[in-house]
PDB file of C-alpha atoms in Angstrom:
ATOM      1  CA  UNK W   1       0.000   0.000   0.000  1.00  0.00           C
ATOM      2  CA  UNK W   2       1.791   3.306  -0.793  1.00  0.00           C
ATOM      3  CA  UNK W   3       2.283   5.587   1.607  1.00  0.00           C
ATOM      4  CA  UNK W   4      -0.191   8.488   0.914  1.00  0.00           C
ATOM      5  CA  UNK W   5      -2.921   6.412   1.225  1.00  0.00           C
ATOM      6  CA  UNK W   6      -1.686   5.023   4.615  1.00  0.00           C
ATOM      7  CA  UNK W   7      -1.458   8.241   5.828  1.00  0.00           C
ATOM      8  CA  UNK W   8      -5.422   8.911   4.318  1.00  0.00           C
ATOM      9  CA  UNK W   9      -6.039   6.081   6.127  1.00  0.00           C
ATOM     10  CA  UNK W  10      -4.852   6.777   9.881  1.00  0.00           C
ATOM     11  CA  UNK W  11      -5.853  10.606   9.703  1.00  0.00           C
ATOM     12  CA  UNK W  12      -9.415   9.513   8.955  1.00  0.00           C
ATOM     13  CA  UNK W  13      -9.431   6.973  11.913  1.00  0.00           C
ATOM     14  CA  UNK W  14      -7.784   9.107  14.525  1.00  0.00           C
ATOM     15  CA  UNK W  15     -10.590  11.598  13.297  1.00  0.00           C
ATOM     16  CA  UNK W  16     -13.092   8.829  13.346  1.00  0.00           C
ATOM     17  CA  UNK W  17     -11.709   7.682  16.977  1.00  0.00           C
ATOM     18  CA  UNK W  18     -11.718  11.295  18.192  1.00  0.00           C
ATOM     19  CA  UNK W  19     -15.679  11.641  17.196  1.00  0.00           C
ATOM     20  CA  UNK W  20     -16.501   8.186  19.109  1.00  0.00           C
ATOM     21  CA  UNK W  21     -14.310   9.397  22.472  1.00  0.00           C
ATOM     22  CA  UNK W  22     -15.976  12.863  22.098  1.00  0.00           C
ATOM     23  CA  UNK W  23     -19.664  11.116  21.598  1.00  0.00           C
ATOM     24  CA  UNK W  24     -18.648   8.261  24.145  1.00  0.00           C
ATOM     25  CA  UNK W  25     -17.370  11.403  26.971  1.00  0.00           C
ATOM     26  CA  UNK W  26     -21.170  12.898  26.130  1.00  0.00           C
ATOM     27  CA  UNK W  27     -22.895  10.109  26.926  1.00  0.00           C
ATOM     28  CA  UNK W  28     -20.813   8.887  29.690  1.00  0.00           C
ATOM     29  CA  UNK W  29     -21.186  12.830  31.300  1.00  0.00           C
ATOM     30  CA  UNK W  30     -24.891  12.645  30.766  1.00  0.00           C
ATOM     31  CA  UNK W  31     -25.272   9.183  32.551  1.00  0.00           C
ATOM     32  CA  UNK W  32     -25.409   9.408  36.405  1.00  0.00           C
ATOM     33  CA  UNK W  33     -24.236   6.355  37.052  1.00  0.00           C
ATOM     34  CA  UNK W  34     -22.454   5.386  33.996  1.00  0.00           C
ATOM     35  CA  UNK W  35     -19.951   2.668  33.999  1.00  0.00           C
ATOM     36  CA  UNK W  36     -17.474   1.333  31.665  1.00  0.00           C
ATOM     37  CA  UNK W  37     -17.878  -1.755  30.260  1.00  0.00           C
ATOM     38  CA  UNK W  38     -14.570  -4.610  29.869  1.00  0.00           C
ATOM     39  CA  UNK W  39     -12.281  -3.441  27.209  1.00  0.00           C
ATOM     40  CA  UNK W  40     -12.003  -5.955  24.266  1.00  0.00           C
ATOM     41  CA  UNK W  41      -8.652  -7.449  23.242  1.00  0.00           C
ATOM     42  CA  UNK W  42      -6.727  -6.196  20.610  1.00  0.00           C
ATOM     43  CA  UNK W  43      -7.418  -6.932  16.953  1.00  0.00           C
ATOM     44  CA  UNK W  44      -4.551  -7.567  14.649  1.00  0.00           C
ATOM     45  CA  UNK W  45      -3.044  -4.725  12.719  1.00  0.00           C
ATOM     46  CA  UNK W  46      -4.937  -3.987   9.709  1.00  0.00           C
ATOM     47  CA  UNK W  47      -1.986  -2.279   7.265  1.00  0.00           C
ATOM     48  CA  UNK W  48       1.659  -3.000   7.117  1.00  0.00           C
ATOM     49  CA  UNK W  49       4.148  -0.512   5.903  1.00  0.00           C
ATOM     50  CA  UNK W  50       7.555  -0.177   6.168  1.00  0.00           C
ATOM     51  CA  UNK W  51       9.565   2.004   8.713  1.00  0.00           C
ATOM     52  CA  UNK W  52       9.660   4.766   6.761  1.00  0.00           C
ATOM     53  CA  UNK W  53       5.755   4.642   5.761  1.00  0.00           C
ATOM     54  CA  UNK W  54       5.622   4.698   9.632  1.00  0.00           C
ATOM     55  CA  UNK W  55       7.486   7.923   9.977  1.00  0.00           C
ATOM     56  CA  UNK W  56       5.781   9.992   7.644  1.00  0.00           C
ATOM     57  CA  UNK W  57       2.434   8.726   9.441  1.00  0.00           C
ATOM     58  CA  UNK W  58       3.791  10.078  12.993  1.00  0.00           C
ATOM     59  CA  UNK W  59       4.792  13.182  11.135  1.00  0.00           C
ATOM     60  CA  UNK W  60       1.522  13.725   9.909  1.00  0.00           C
ATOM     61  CA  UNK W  61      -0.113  13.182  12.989  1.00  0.00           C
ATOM     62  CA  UNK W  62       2.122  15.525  14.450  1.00  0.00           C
ATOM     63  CA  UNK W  63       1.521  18.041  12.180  1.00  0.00           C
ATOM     64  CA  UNK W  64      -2.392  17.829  12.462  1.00  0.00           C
ATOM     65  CA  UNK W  65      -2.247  17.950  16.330  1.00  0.00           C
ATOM     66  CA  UNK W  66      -0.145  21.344  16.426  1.00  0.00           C
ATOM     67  CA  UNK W  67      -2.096  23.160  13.663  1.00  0.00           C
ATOM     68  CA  UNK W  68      -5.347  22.012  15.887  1.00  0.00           C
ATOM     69  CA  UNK W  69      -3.673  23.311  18.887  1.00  0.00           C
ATOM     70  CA  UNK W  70      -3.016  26.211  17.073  1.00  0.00           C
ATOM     71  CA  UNK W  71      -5.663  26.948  15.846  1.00  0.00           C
ATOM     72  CA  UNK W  72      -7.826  26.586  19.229  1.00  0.00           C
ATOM     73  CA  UNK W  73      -5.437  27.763  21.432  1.00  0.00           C
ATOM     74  CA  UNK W  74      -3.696  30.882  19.516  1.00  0.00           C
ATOM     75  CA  UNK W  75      -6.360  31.734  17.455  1.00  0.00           C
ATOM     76  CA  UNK W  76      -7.166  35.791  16.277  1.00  0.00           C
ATOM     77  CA  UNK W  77      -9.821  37.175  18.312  1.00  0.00           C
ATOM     78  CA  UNK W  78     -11.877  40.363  17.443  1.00  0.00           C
ATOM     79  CA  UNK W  79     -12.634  42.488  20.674  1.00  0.00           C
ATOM     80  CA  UNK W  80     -16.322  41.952  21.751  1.00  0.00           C
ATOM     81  CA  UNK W  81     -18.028  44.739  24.271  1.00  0.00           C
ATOM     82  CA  UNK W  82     -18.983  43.558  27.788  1.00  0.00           C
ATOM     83  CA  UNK W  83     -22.369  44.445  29.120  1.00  0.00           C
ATOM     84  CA  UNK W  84     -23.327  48.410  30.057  1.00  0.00           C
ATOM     85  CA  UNK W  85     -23.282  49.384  33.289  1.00  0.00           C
ATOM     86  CA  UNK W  86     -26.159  50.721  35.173  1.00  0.00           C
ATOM     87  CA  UNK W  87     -26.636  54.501  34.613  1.00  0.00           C
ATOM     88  CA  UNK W  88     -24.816  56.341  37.248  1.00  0.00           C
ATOM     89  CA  UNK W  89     -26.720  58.317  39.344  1.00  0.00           C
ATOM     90  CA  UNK W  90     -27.422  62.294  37.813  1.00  0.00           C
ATOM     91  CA  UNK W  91     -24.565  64.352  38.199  1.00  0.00           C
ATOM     92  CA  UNK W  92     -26.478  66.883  39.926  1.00  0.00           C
ATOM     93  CA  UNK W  93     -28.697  67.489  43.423  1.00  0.00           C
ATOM     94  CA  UNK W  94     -31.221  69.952  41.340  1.00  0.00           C
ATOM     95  CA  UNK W  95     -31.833  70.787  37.939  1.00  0.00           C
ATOM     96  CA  UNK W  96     -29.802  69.641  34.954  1.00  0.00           C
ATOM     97  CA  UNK W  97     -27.618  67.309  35.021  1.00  0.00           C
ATOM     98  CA  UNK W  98     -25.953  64.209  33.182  1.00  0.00           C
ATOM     99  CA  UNK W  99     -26.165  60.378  33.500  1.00  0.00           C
ATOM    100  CA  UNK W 100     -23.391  57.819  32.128  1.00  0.00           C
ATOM    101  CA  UNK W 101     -22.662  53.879  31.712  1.00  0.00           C
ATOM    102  CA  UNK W 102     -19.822  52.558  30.609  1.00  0.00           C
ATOM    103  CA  UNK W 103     -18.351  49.267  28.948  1.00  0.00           C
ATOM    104  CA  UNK W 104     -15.406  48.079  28.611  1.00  0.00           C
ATOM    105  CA  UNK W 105     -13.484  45.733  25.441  1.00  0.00           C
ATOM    106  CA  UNK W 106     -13.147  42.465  27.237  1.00  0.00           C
ATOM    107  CA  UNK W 107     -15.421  39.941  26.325  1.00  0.00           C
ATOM    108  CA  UNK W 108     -13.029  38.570  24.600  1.00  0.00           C
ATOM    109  CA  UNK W 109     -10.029  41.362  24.245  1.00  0.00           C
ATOM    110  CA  UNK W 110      -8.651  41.313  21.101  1.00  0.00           C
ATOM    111  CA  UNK W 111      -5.737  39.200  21.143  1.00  0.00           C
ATOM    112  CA  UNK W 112      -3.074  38.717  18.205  1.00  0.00           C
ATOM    113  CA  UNK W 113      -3.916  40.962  14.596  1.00  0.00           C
ATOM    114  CA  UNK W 114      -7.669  40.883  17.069  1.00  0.00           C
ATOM    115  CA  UNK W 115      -9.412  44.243  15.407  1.00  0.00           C
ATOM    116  CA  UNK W 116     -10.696  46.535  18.807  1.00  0.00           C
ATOM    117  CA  UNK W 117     -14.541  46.855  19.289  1.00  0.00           C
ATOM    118  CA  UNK W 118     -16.433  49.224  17.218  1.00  0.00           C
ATOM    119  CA  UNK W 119     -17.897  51.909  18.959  1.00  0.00           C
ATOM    120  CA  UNK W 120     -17.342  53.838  22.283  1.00  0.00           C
ATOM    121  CA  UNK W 121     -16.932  52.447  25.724  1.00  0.00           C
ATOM    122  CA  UNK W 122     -19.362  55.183  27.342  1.00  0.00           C
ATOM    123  CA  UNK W 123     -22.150  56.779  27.199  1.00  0.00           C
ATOM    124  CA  UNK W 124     -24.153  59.657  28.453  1.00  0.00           C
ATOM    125  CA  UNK W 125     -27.942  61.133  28.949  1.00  0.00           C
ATOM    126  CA  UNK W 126     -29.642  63.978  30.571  1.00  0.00           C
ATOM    127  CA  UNK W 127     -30.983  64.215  33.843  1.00  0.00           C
ATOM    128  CA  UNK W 128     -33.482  66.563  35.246  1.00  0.00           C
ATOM    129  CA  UNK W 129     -33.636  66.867  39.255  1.00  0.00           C
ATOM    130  CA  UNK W 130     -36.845  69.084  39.248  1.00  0.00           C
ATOM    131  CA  UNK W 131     -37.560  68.870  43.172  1.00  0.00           C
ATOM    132  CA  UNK W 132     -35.104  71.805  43.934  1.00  0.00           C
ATOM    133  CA  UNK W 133     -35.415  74.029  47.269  1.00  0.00           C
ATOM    134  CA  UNK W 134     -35.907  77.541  46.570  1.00  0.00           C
ATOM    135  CA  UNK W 135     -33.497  79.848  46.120  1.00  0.00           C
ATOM    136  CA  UNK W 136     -34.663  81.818  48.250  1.00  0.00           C
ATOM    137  CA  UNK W 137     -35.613  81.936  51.832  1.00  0.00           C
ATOM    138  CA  UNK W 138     -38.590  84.027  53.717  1.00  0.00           C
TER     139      UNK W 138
END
């Protein structure tokens, strides 16, 4: 068997063998009382390639498993805006005044070549305190 289609061969069953585990974890997790059955014995190797068929397999595997890590763990991420905060109270004890909320970039930060959040991280409104003491006294 040449060696390219080897190497088809054991990336689609480690991909097949990582769905099953993934599935199997699921179902397992689910189960409150879940328990493992015996494992079967081994079944006989079903391809046989020379040594250096062998290496270029573990170098593919290899190669798949860091660009996954990659991928997952060093990926780009765009900034994302948190949640406002409540409107402060008005910035005033009678008559006009301002309100303001703010949010801040970190839900996720961007991280690597990331692009920041669009928009501003605050925000303002008017407030009008209409139960004022007069000014003056009698």
């Amino acid at each position: 068997m040449p060696c390219v289609v080897v190497v088809v061969v054991v990336v689609v069953v480690v991909v097949v063998v990582v769905v099953v585990v993934v599935i199997v974890v699921v179902v397992v997790v689910r189960t409150a009382d879940g328990q493992w059955s015996y494992w079967s014995s081994w079944s006989r190797c079903s391809v046989s390639c020379d040594v250096s068929c062998v290496v270029v397999v573990v170098v593919v595997v290899v190669v798949v498993v860091v660009v996954v890590v990659v991928v997952v763990v060093v990926r780009t991420a765009d900034g994302q805006w948190s949640y406002w905060s409540s409107w402060s109270r008005c910035s005033v004890s009678c008559g006009d005044g301002t309100r303001r909320r703010t949010r801040r970039c970190d839900n996720p930060a961007p991280s690597k070549d990331g692009r920041p959040c669009v928009g501003t991280d605050s925000a303002t409104k008017a407030c009008i305190i209409t139960d004022c003491p007069s000014k003056y006294t009698q």
